[in-house]
Every structure is written in structure tokens, then in C-alpha cells.
């Protein structure tokens, strides 16, 4: 990631805003809980600013839209869209979007899940930044990026607040520009 320009002390403060919840939602999973970071206005603002910075004016990686993955991807995605002055596209769990959708089924640790996007969410060739809070195995982001491309997007980057490097989620996103502020 291009965290070179982000202050190390800030990254440490951001990391301290993410707490570990063992055995949630099931035994053996170490859940990264971002709610302390969200509750701190300075950390929340700094994380959104840092995620947006790589795609700001003059970055060479400007985007037309930000897409966020339900539910925690909405929090950062909406903030980054506002920071960049572009629109926001929600990628939602099956059955939540009211208009015509395209959908993708993907594999989770146990079983499968389905996510959807409105088929008219993106105009052909629009440049989209895809955002989620945590990159774990990468299946969710891989499916979401594929969905965006099926509705005409050019996915410029897939960005996360944090990645769980030991799960090698980047392998599911090979060939894509993948960024995360924090690596646990
Ligand atoms: P993935 O395995 O990359 O498809 O992750 C699935 C979704 O679950 C992502 O939207 C993550 O935000 C979330 N997620 C998966 N594992 C964790 C974890 N250990 N802590 C927090 N969120 C997680």
C-alpha cells in the first residue's frame, strides 16, 4: 500500500482503534472490531481522509464513484465518497436492493453468500473505487469487484481500512490495485 505518506504515529493510533474480539462470530475467529475507531471523531476522520487521499485530485487515480460493501463498507465508503466529491454505490446482501440487480454468489469460510448491485448503478466505463473495512479471505471483495465490472465499471482500486495478511486475501485480487491502511 501507499502508506508511505501517512504518518506512522497516525497508523499506530488507527490500529489502536481496532480491537480484537476472540471467537466472534464463531469459535476460532479473531474479529477486528472497528467501533472504537468509529467512536473517535479524530480517528474516524483521519481514516476516511487517508483512504480518500490516494484518489484525490492530481493523484492520477481519480474516480467517478465509490462503491461500499454492506455493511461496514458503507461507513467508510460514504465518507470517502463525500471527501472526494463523488457519488456512492451500495453493494448489498441479497434481496435488499429495490430495482433490477445483478448478483454474485461467493464462498465464505462456511457456506456461501450472495451480494447484489443495481444494474444501472454505474455508467459504462465509470471509474470506481471499491471499499470495505477488512480484507480477510478476499472472497467478498473479489465478488464485489466482479459485480461492478459486470455493470460496466472500471474498478480502479480495492481499498480497505485493514487487511488480515495471514489470510492471503490479496491472492483473490491478483491483478487489481489493492490498498489497506493497516495490516494485522
Ligand atoms: P472475506 O473473507 O475477505 O470475504 O471477508 C468477508 C467480510 O467479513 C468482509 O466484509 C469483512 O469485513 C468481514 N470479515 C471477515 N473476517 C473478519 C474479521 N476477522 N474481523 C472483522 N471482519 C471480518
XYZ file of N, CA and C and ligand atoms in Angstrom:
575
model
N 0.844 -1.210 0.000
C 0.000 0.000 0.000
C 0.860 1.232 0.000
N 0.263 2.296 -0.367
C 0.994 3.562 -0.349
C 0.723 4.259 0.967
N 1.218 3.659 2.041
C 1.070 4.310 3.339
C 2.285 5.165 3.644
N 3.248 5.234 2.690
C 4.486 5.970 2.941
C 4.198 7.397 3.393
N 3.174 7.998 2.772
C 2.889 9.401 3.049
C 2.069 9.573 4.322
N 1.630 8.466 4.921
C 0.806 8.573 6.119
C 1.690 8.388 7.338
N 1.520 9.289 8.253
C 2.328 9.332 9.456
C 2.255 8.009 10.217
N 3.414 7.495 10.611
C 3.436 6.225 11.344
C 2.673 6.334 12.652
N 2.812 7.481 13.309
C 2.089 7.657 14.577
C 0.587 7.595 14.357
N 0.119 8.166 13.243
C -1.316 8.098 12.946
C -1.737 6.648 12.704
N -0.919 5.896 11.960
C -1.273 4.496 11.710
C -1.351 3.713 13.024
N -0.444 4.029 13.953
C -0.482 3.344 15.256
C -1.750 3.705 16.017
N -2.154 4.959 15.918
C -3.395 5.378 16.590
C -4.606 4.711 15.947
N -4.580 4.612 14.612
C -5.688 3.930 13.934
C -5.748 2.460 14.357
N -4.577 1.829 14.401
C -4.542 0.404 14.782
C -5.071 0.212 16.198
N -4.773 1.177 17.070
C -5.237 1.080 18.461
C -6.754 1.255 18.553
N -7.360 1.798 17.513
C -8.814 1.963 17.476
C -9.550 0.737 16.993
N -8.805 -0.313 16.670
C -9.409 -1.575 16.226
C -9.131 -2.607 17.312
N -10.190 -3.160 17.898
C -9.952 -4.116 18.993
C -10.282 -5.535 18.555
N -9.589 -6.475 19.169
C -9.777 -7.889 18.868
C -10.882 -8.473 19.734
N -11.812 -9.149 19.083
C -12.854 -9.881 19.806
C -12.680 -11.365 19.463
N -12.122 -12.152 20.405
C -11.895 -13.566 20.100
C -13.202 -14.349 19.988
N -13.170 -15.341 19.122
C -14.277 -16.302 18.973
C -15.594 -15.649 18.581
N -15.516 -14.571 17.789
C -16.724 -13.944 17.247
C -16.572 -13.849 15.742
N -17.578 -14.193 14.969
C -18.907 -14.696 15.346
C -18.947 -16.186 15.607
N -17.784 -16.862 15.463
C -17.765 -18.298 15.765
C -16.398 -18.660 16.333
N -16.306 -19.803 17.010
C -15.053 -20.188 17.656
C -13.885 -20.192 16.671
N -12.746 -19.645 17.117
C -11.538 -19.642 16.293
C -11.372 -18.405 15.443
N -12.417 -17.577 15.329
C -12.309 -16.338 14.550
C -11.916 -15.198 15.486
N -10.874 -14.450 15.099
C -10.481 -13.250 15.849
C -11.057 -12.053 15.098
N -12.163 -11.521 15.622
C -12.891 -10.465 14.916
C -12.246 -9.106 15.166
N -12.044 -8.345 14.098
C -11.484 -6.991 14.202
C -12.642 -6.008 14.319
N -12.844 -5.496 15.505
C -13.969 -4.606 15.814
C -13.531 -3.154 15.639
N -14.138 -2.485 14.655
C -13.740 -1.107 14.328
C -14.544 -0.066 15.096
N -15.456 -0.478 15.964
C -16.334 0.507 16.601
C -15.591 1.512 17.490
N -14.474 1.140 18.164
C -13.749 2.191 18.914
C -13.207 3.280 17.990
N -12.705 2.888 16.827
C -12.202 3.877 15.854
C -13.336 4.791 15.394
N -14.489 4.195 15.108
C -15.622 4.996 14.629
C -16.104 5.980 15.691
N -15.976 5.584 16.949
C -16.480 6.423 18.042
C -15.577 7.616 18.332
N -14.369 7.585 17.780
C -13.414 8.677 17.989
C -13.443 9.570 16.749
N -13.952 10.793 16.853
C -14.123 11.613 15.642
C -12.822 11.910 14.926
N -11.725 12.040 15.676
C -10.437 12.319 15.033
C -9.955 11.102 14.231
N -10.078 9.921 14.843
C -9.630 8.711 14.151
C -10.521 8.402 12.953
N -11.830 8.587 13.126
C -12.754 8.317 12.020
C -12.431 9.249 10.853
N -12.292 10.532 11.148
C -11.993 11.499 10.085
C -10.639 11.204 9.436
N -9.649 10.853 10.262
C -8.311 10.597 9.723
C -8.306 9.351 8.840
N -9.066 8.330 9.213
C -9.090 7.114 8.403
C -9.764 7.383 7.061
N -10.854 8.137 7.070
C -11.534 8.478 5.814
C -10.618 9.333 4.944
N -9.959 10.312 5.553
C -9.060 11.179 4.781
C -7.920 10.372 4.166
N -7.377 9.439 4.920
C -6.265 8.641 4.411
C -6.714 7.731 3.274
N -7.904 7.158 3.398
C -8.409 6.298 2.318
C -8.707 7.110 1.065
N -9.176 8.342 1.256
C -9.519 9.194 0.111
C -8.272 9.762 -0.566
N -7.203 9.959 0.207
C -6.040 10.701 -0.291
C -5.447 10.097 -1.554
N -5.453 8.778 -1.629
C -4.834 8.114 -2.784
C -5.603 8.366 -4.073
N -6.822 8.904 -3.953
C -7.680 9.091 -5.135
C -8.118 10.537 -5.306
N -7.423 11.433 -4.632
C -7.780 12.847 -4.707
C -7.345 13.483 -6.021
N -7.731 14.741 -6.210
C -7.348 15.461 -7.424
C -5.835 15.477 -7.596
N -5.373 15.179 -8.799
C -3.950 15.181 -9.080
C -3.244 13.894 -8.697
N -3.979 12.927 -8.137
C -3.370 11.660 -7.717
C -3.062 10.758 -8.907
N -3.737 11.019 -10.019
C -3.608 10.102 -11.153
C -4.496 8.881 -11.006
N -5.223 8.801 -9.910
C -6.111 7.657 -9.663
C -7.506 8.164 -9.276
N -7.904 9.248 -9.926
C -9.208 9.836 -9.625
C -10.328 8.847 -9.989
N -11.428 8.930 -9.278
C -12.565 8.040 -9.536
C -13.843 8.857 -9.722
N -14.824 8.214 -10.374
C -16.131 8.834 -10.595
C -17.116 8.446 -9.497
N -16.877 7.292 -8.888
C -17.796 6.754 -7.884
C -17.010 5.979 -6.835
N -17.580 5.901 -5.637
C -17.083 4.971 -4.623
C -18.175 3.937 -4.377
N -17.803 2.656 -4.356
C -18.742 1.586 -4.014
C -18.341 1.004 -2.670
N -19.325 0.745 -1.809
C -19.065 0.161 -0.497
C -19.842 -1.125 -0.326
N -19.238 -2.068 0.400
C -19.859 -3.371 0.617
C -20.576 -3.373 1.964
N -21.860 -3.766 1.950
C -22.660 -3.840 3.179
C -21.981 -4.724 4.212
N -21.962 -4.327 5.436
C -22.488 -3.107 5.987
C -21.375 -2.124 6.361
N -20.237 -2.631 6.840
C -19.219 -1.694 7.333
C -18.528 -0.951 6.199
N -18.582 -1.523 4.988
C -18.041 -0.807 3.834
C -18.842 0.440 3.509
N -20.116 0.475 3.972
C -20.921 1.684 3.760
C -20.361 2.859 4.565
N -19.868 2.565 5.742
C -19.434 3.632 6.655
C -18.241 4.376 6.058
N -17.230 3.598 5.659
C -16.034 4.226 5.083
C -16.302 4.676 3.649
N -17.077 3.883 2.908
C -17.362 4.232 1.516
C -18.094 5.551 1.400
N -19.093 5.756 2.242
C -19.854 7.006 2.182
C -18.964 8.183 2.556
N -18.143 7.997 3.577
C -17.245 9.076 3.990
C -16.248 9.434 2.898
N -15.683 8.415 2.259
C -14.685 8.664 1.207
C -15.354 9.303 -0.007
N -16.568 8.859 -0.344
C -17.288 9.472 -1.476
C -17.507 10.962 -1.211
N -17.925 11.297 -0.008
C -18.131 12.715 0.325
C -16.812 13.484 0.279
N -15.756 12.862 0.786
C -14.446 13.531 0.788
C -13.953 13.798 -0.630
N -14.275 12.889 -1.555
C -13.807 13.031 -2.939
C -14.789 13.809 -3.803
N -15.989 14.044 -3.265
C -16.996 14.765 -4.048
C -17.582 13.940 -5.176
N -17.704 12.619 -4.950
C -18.290 11.734 -5.967
C -19.452 10.962 -5.346
N -20.209 10.273 -6.186
C -21.364 9.515 -5.711
C -20.970 8.202 -5.059
N -21.974 7.584 -4.412
C -21.760 6.335 -3.673
C -22.683 5.240 -4.209
N -22.137 4.051 -4.383
C -22.896 2.887 -4.851
C -22.901 1.820 -3.757
N -24.078 1.438 -3.256
C -24.115 0.360 -2.267
C -24.139 -1.025 -2.922
N -23.275 -1.892 -2.413
C -23.309 -3.314 -2.786
C -23.913 -4.037 -1.594
N -25.070 -4.668 -1.834
C -25.856 -5.130 -0.703
C -26.032 -6.641 -0.691
N -26.436 -7.135 0.456
C -26.768 -8.554 0.576
C -28.055 -8.830 -0.188
N -28.234 -10.071 -0.573
C -29.344 -10.476 -1.440
C -30.701 -9.986 -0.931
N -31.478 -9.429 -1.847
C -32.864 -9.092 -1.549
C -33.092 -7.715 -0.957
N -32.062 -6.904 -0.853
C -32.207 -5.599 -0.197
C -32.368 -4.437 -1.170
N -31.896 -4.610 -2.404
C -31.971 -3.505 -3.365
C -33.291 -3.574 -4.125
N -33.992 -2.430 -4.297
C -35.352 -2.463 -4.815
C -35.475 -2.559 -6.331
N -34.461 -2.103 -7.067
C -34.585 -2.099 -8.528
C -33.917 -3.361 -9.101
N -33.863 -3.452 -10.433
C -33.255 -4.628 -11.063
C -31.776 -4.717 -10.674
N -31.335 -5.927 -10.337
C -29.973 -6.129 -9.836
C -29.229 -7.171 -10.651
N -27.922 -7.179 -10.512
C -27.112 -8.341 -10.867
C -26.542 -8.865 -9.550
N -26.324 -10.180 -9.494
C -25.901 -10.768 -8.228
C -24.739 -11.727 -8.442
N -24.019 -11.967 -7.365
C -22.892 -12.897 -7.396
C -22.913 -13.724 -6.125
N -22.752 -15.032 -6.299
C -22.632 -15.925 -5.143
C -21.147 -16.191 -4.909
N -20.746 -16.190 -3.654
C -19.338 -16.440 -3.378
C -19.211 -17.272 -2.106
N -18.002 -17.786 -1.909
C -17.762 -18.720 -0.813
C -17.256 -18.003 0.424
N -17.868 -18.283 1.545
C -17.382 -17.807 2.836
C -16.671 -18.966 3.525
N -16.163 -18.717 4.730
C -15.493 -19.791 5.440
C -16.395 -21.015 5.577
N -17.660 -20.747 5.884
C -18.642 -21.831 5.950
C -19.813 -21.438 5.064
N -20.010 -22.189 3.983
C -21.157 -21.945 3.121
C -20.924 -20.845 2.105
N -22.041 -20.283 1.622
C -21.963 -19.274 0.568
C -22.814 -18.069 0.939
N -22.590 -16.967 0.210
C -23.391 -15.760 0.392
C -23.627 -15.141 -0.982
N -24.609 -14.240 -1.057
C -24.925 -13.577 -2.316
C -24.935 -12.068 -2.068
N -24.257 -11.329 -2.951
C -24.317 -9.864 -2.911
C -24.859 -9.360 -4.241
N -25.419 -8.158 -4.212
C -26.072 -7.604 -5.393
C -25.736 -6.125 -5.555
N -25.869 -5.657 -6.804
C -25.759 -4.232 -7.099
C -26.826 -3.908 -8.132
N -27.338 -2.697 -8.101
C -28.295 -2.277 -9.126
C -27.623 -2.324 -10.494
N -28.345 -2.851 -11.477
C -27.723 -2.994 -12.800
C -27.459 -1.641 -13.464
N -28.156 -0.583 -12.995
C -27.922 0.748 -13.564
C -27.081 1.638 -12.639
N -26.336 1.001 -11.712
C -25.596 1.778 -10.702
C -24.410 2.533 -11.288
N -23.901 2.041 -12.409
C -22.668 2.582 -12.987
C -22.889 2.814 -14.478
N -22.408 3.942 -14.992
C -22.429 4.165 -16.439
C -21.194 3.493 -17.040
N -21.305 3.048 -18.302
C -20.177 2.315 -18.899
C -18.869 3.083 -18.788
N -17.859 2.389 -18.272
C -16.521 2.973 -18.198
C -16.264 3.862 -17.000
N -17.262 4.053 -16.166
C -17.004 4.899 -14.987
C -15.948 4.256 -14.086
N -15.109 5.111 -13.534
C -14.010 4.661 -12.697
C -14.497 4.569 -11.243
N -14.324 3.392 -10.651
C -14.905 3.137 -9.339
C -13.833 2.677 -8.355
N -13.888 3.244 -7.153
C -13.089 2.783 -6.015
C -13.982 1.901 -5.152
N -13.572 0.653 -4.926
C -14.339 -0.272 -4.087
C -13.741 -0.269 -2.685
N -14.609 -0.143 -1.686
C -14.156 -0.037 -0.291
C -14.845 -1.035 0.629
N -14.068 -1.589 1.537
C -14.638 -2.372 2.635
C -13.774 -2.129 3.870
N -14.246 -2.567 5.019
C -13.460 -2.305 6.226
C -12.279 -3.244 6.354
N -12.527 -4.546 6.173
C -11.493 -5.547 6.439
C -11.377 -6.508 5.256
N -10.150 -6.722 4.781
C -9.866 -7.788 3.815
C -9.471 -9.027 4.609
N -10.306 -10.057 4.514
C -9.991 -11.317 5.198
C -9.561 -12.321 4.124
N -10.436 -13.231 3.716
C -10.047 -14.209 2.685
C -10.139 -13.632 1.281
N -10.801 -12.504 1.131
C -10.871 -11.834 -0.167
C -12.063 -12.218 -1.026
N -12.839 -13.205 -0.584
C -13.959 -13.657 -1.413
C -15.010 -12.577 -1.637
N -15.296 -11.816 -0.591
C -16.330 -10.774 -0.697
C -15.884 -9.682 -1.667
N -14.658 -9.230 -1.523
C -14.166 -8.155 -2.398
C -14.034 -8.629 -3.837
N -13.589 -9.869 -4.006
C -13.472 -10.421 -5.360
C -14.843 -10.437 -6.042
N -15.849 -10.894 -5.311
C -17.201 -10.951 -5.879
C -17.727 -9.550 -6.164
N -17.475 -8.618 -5.259
C -17.984 -7.252 -5.430
C -17.317 -6.565 -6.617
N -16.023 -6.761 -6.782
C -15.318 -6.152 -7.922
C -15.857 -6.732 -9.230
N -16.097 -8.028 -9.231
C -16.648 -8.659 -10.428
C -18.035 -8.131 -10.766
N -18.847 -7.927 -9.729
C -20.193 -7.374 -9.943
C -20.111 -5.989 -10.571
N -19.234 -5.152 -10.034
C -19.092 -3.792 -10.568
C -18.686 -3.832 -12.032
N -17.795 -4.739 -12.378
C -17.359 -4.836 -13.778
C -18.496 -5.323 -14.659
N -19.330 -6.205 -14.135
C -20.469 -6.696 -14.945
C -21.459 -5.584 -15.249
N -21.529 -4.562 -14.404
C -22.447 -3.447 -14.696
C -21.714 -2.278 -15.365
N -20.477 -2.518 -15.829
C -19.811 -1.534 -16.679
C -18.701 -0.737 -16.046
N -18.388 -1.008 -14.771
C -17.381 -0.191 -14.082
C -15.960 -0.577 -14.489
N -15.093 0.413 -14.378
C -13.654 0.149 -14.362
C -13.242 0.243 -12.897
N -12.885 -0.863 -12.292
C -12.523 -0.862 -10.866
C -11.062 -0.409 -10.751
N -10.899 0.819 -10.285
C -9.566 1.440 -10.237
C -8.751 0.867 -9.093
N -9.405 0.634 -7.960
C -8.694 0.171 -6.778
C -9.678 -0.496 -5.828
N -9.157 -1.406 -5.018
C -9.936 -2.027 -3.956
C -9.207 -1.677 -2.657
N -9.864 -0.897 -1.799
C -9.195 -0.380 -0.602
C -9.903 -0.808 0.672
N -9.112 -0.967 1.708
C -9.617 -1.439 2.999
C -8.992 -0.611 4.115
N -9.722 -0.483 5.202
C -9.104 0.064 6.399
C -7.977 -0.860 6.843
N -8.270 -2.163 6.850
C -7.297 -3.122 7.377
C -7.348 -4.424 6.603
N -6.203 -5.102 6.540
C -6.193 -6.446 5.977
C -5.606 -7.418 6.992
N -6.108 -8.648 6.919
C -5.568 -9.726 7.742
C -4.608 -10.480 6.840
N -3.345 -10.027 6.849
C -2.375 -10.504 5.864
C -2.203 -12.010 5.859
N -2.352 -12.623 7.032
C -2.100 -14.064 7.133
C -3.153 -14.898 6.406
N -4.284 -14.270 6.031
C -5.321 -14.994 5.284
C -5.129 -14.899 3.765
N -4.116 -14.132 3.351
C -3.750 -14.062 1.929
C -4.896 -13.670 1.008
N -5.748 -12.771 1.489
C -6.873 -12.338 0.662
C -6.445 -11.677 -0.633
N -5.253 -11.125 -0.655
C -4.783 -10.469 -1.892
C -4.678 -11.454 -3.049
N -4.497 -12.740 -2.720
C -4.400 -13.728 -3.799
C -5.689 -13.816 -4.607
N -6.813 -13.479 -3.972
C -8.095 -13.483 -4.704
C -8.261 -12.222 -5.535
N -7.363 -11.271 -5.356
C -7.493 -9.970 -6.030
C -6.280 -9.681 -6.910
N -5.616 -10.747 -7.334
C -4.412 -10.592 -8.159
C -4.765 -9.816 -9.422
N -3.883 -8.884 -9.795
C -4.122 -8.067 -10.986
C -4.860 -6.783 -10.672
N -5.348 -6.667 -9.442
C -6.048 -5.440 -9.034
C -5.117 -4.603 -8.163
N -5.389 -3.303 -8.140
C -4.691 -2.430 -7.218
C -5.368 -2.573 -5.853
N -4.657 -3.120 -4.888
C -5.225 -3.369 -3.556
C -4.463 -2.527 -2.541
N -5.215 -1.805 -1.699
C -4.587 -0.957 -0.692
C -5.241 -1.216 0.656
N -4.446 -1.156 1.721
C -5.029 -1.140 3.059
C -4.170 -0.240 3.936
N -4.817 0.443 4.869
C -4.068 1.322 5.766
C -3.308 0.510 6.805
N -3.941 -0.550 7.293
C -3.398 -1.323 8.413
C -3.265 -2.778 8.002
N -2.215 -3.451 8.513
C -2.042 -4.876 8.227
C -1.876 -5.591 9.561
N -2.835 -6.443 9.869
C -2.769 -7.196 11.135
C -2.278 -8.595 10.909
P -13.677 -12.056 3.298
O -13.254 -13.303 3.992
O -12.494 -11.210 2.849
O -14.623 -12.325 2.159
O -14.452 -11.169 4.384
C -15.808 -11.202 4.452
C -16.385 -9.974 5.134
O -16.409 -10.240 6.515
C -15.649 -8.659 4.921
O -16.636 -7.689 4.575
C -15.027 -8.342 6.262
O -15.361 -7.040 6.651
C -15.656 -9.324 7.223
N -14.677 -10.049 7.999
C -14.167 -11.260 7.729
N -13.332 -11.665 8.681
C -13.294 -10.662 9.589
C -12.598 -10.472 10.832
N -11.763 -11.391 11.328
N -12.824 -9.329 11.510
C -13.661 -8.385 11.025
N -14.354 -8.518 9.872
C -14.169 -9.645 9.164
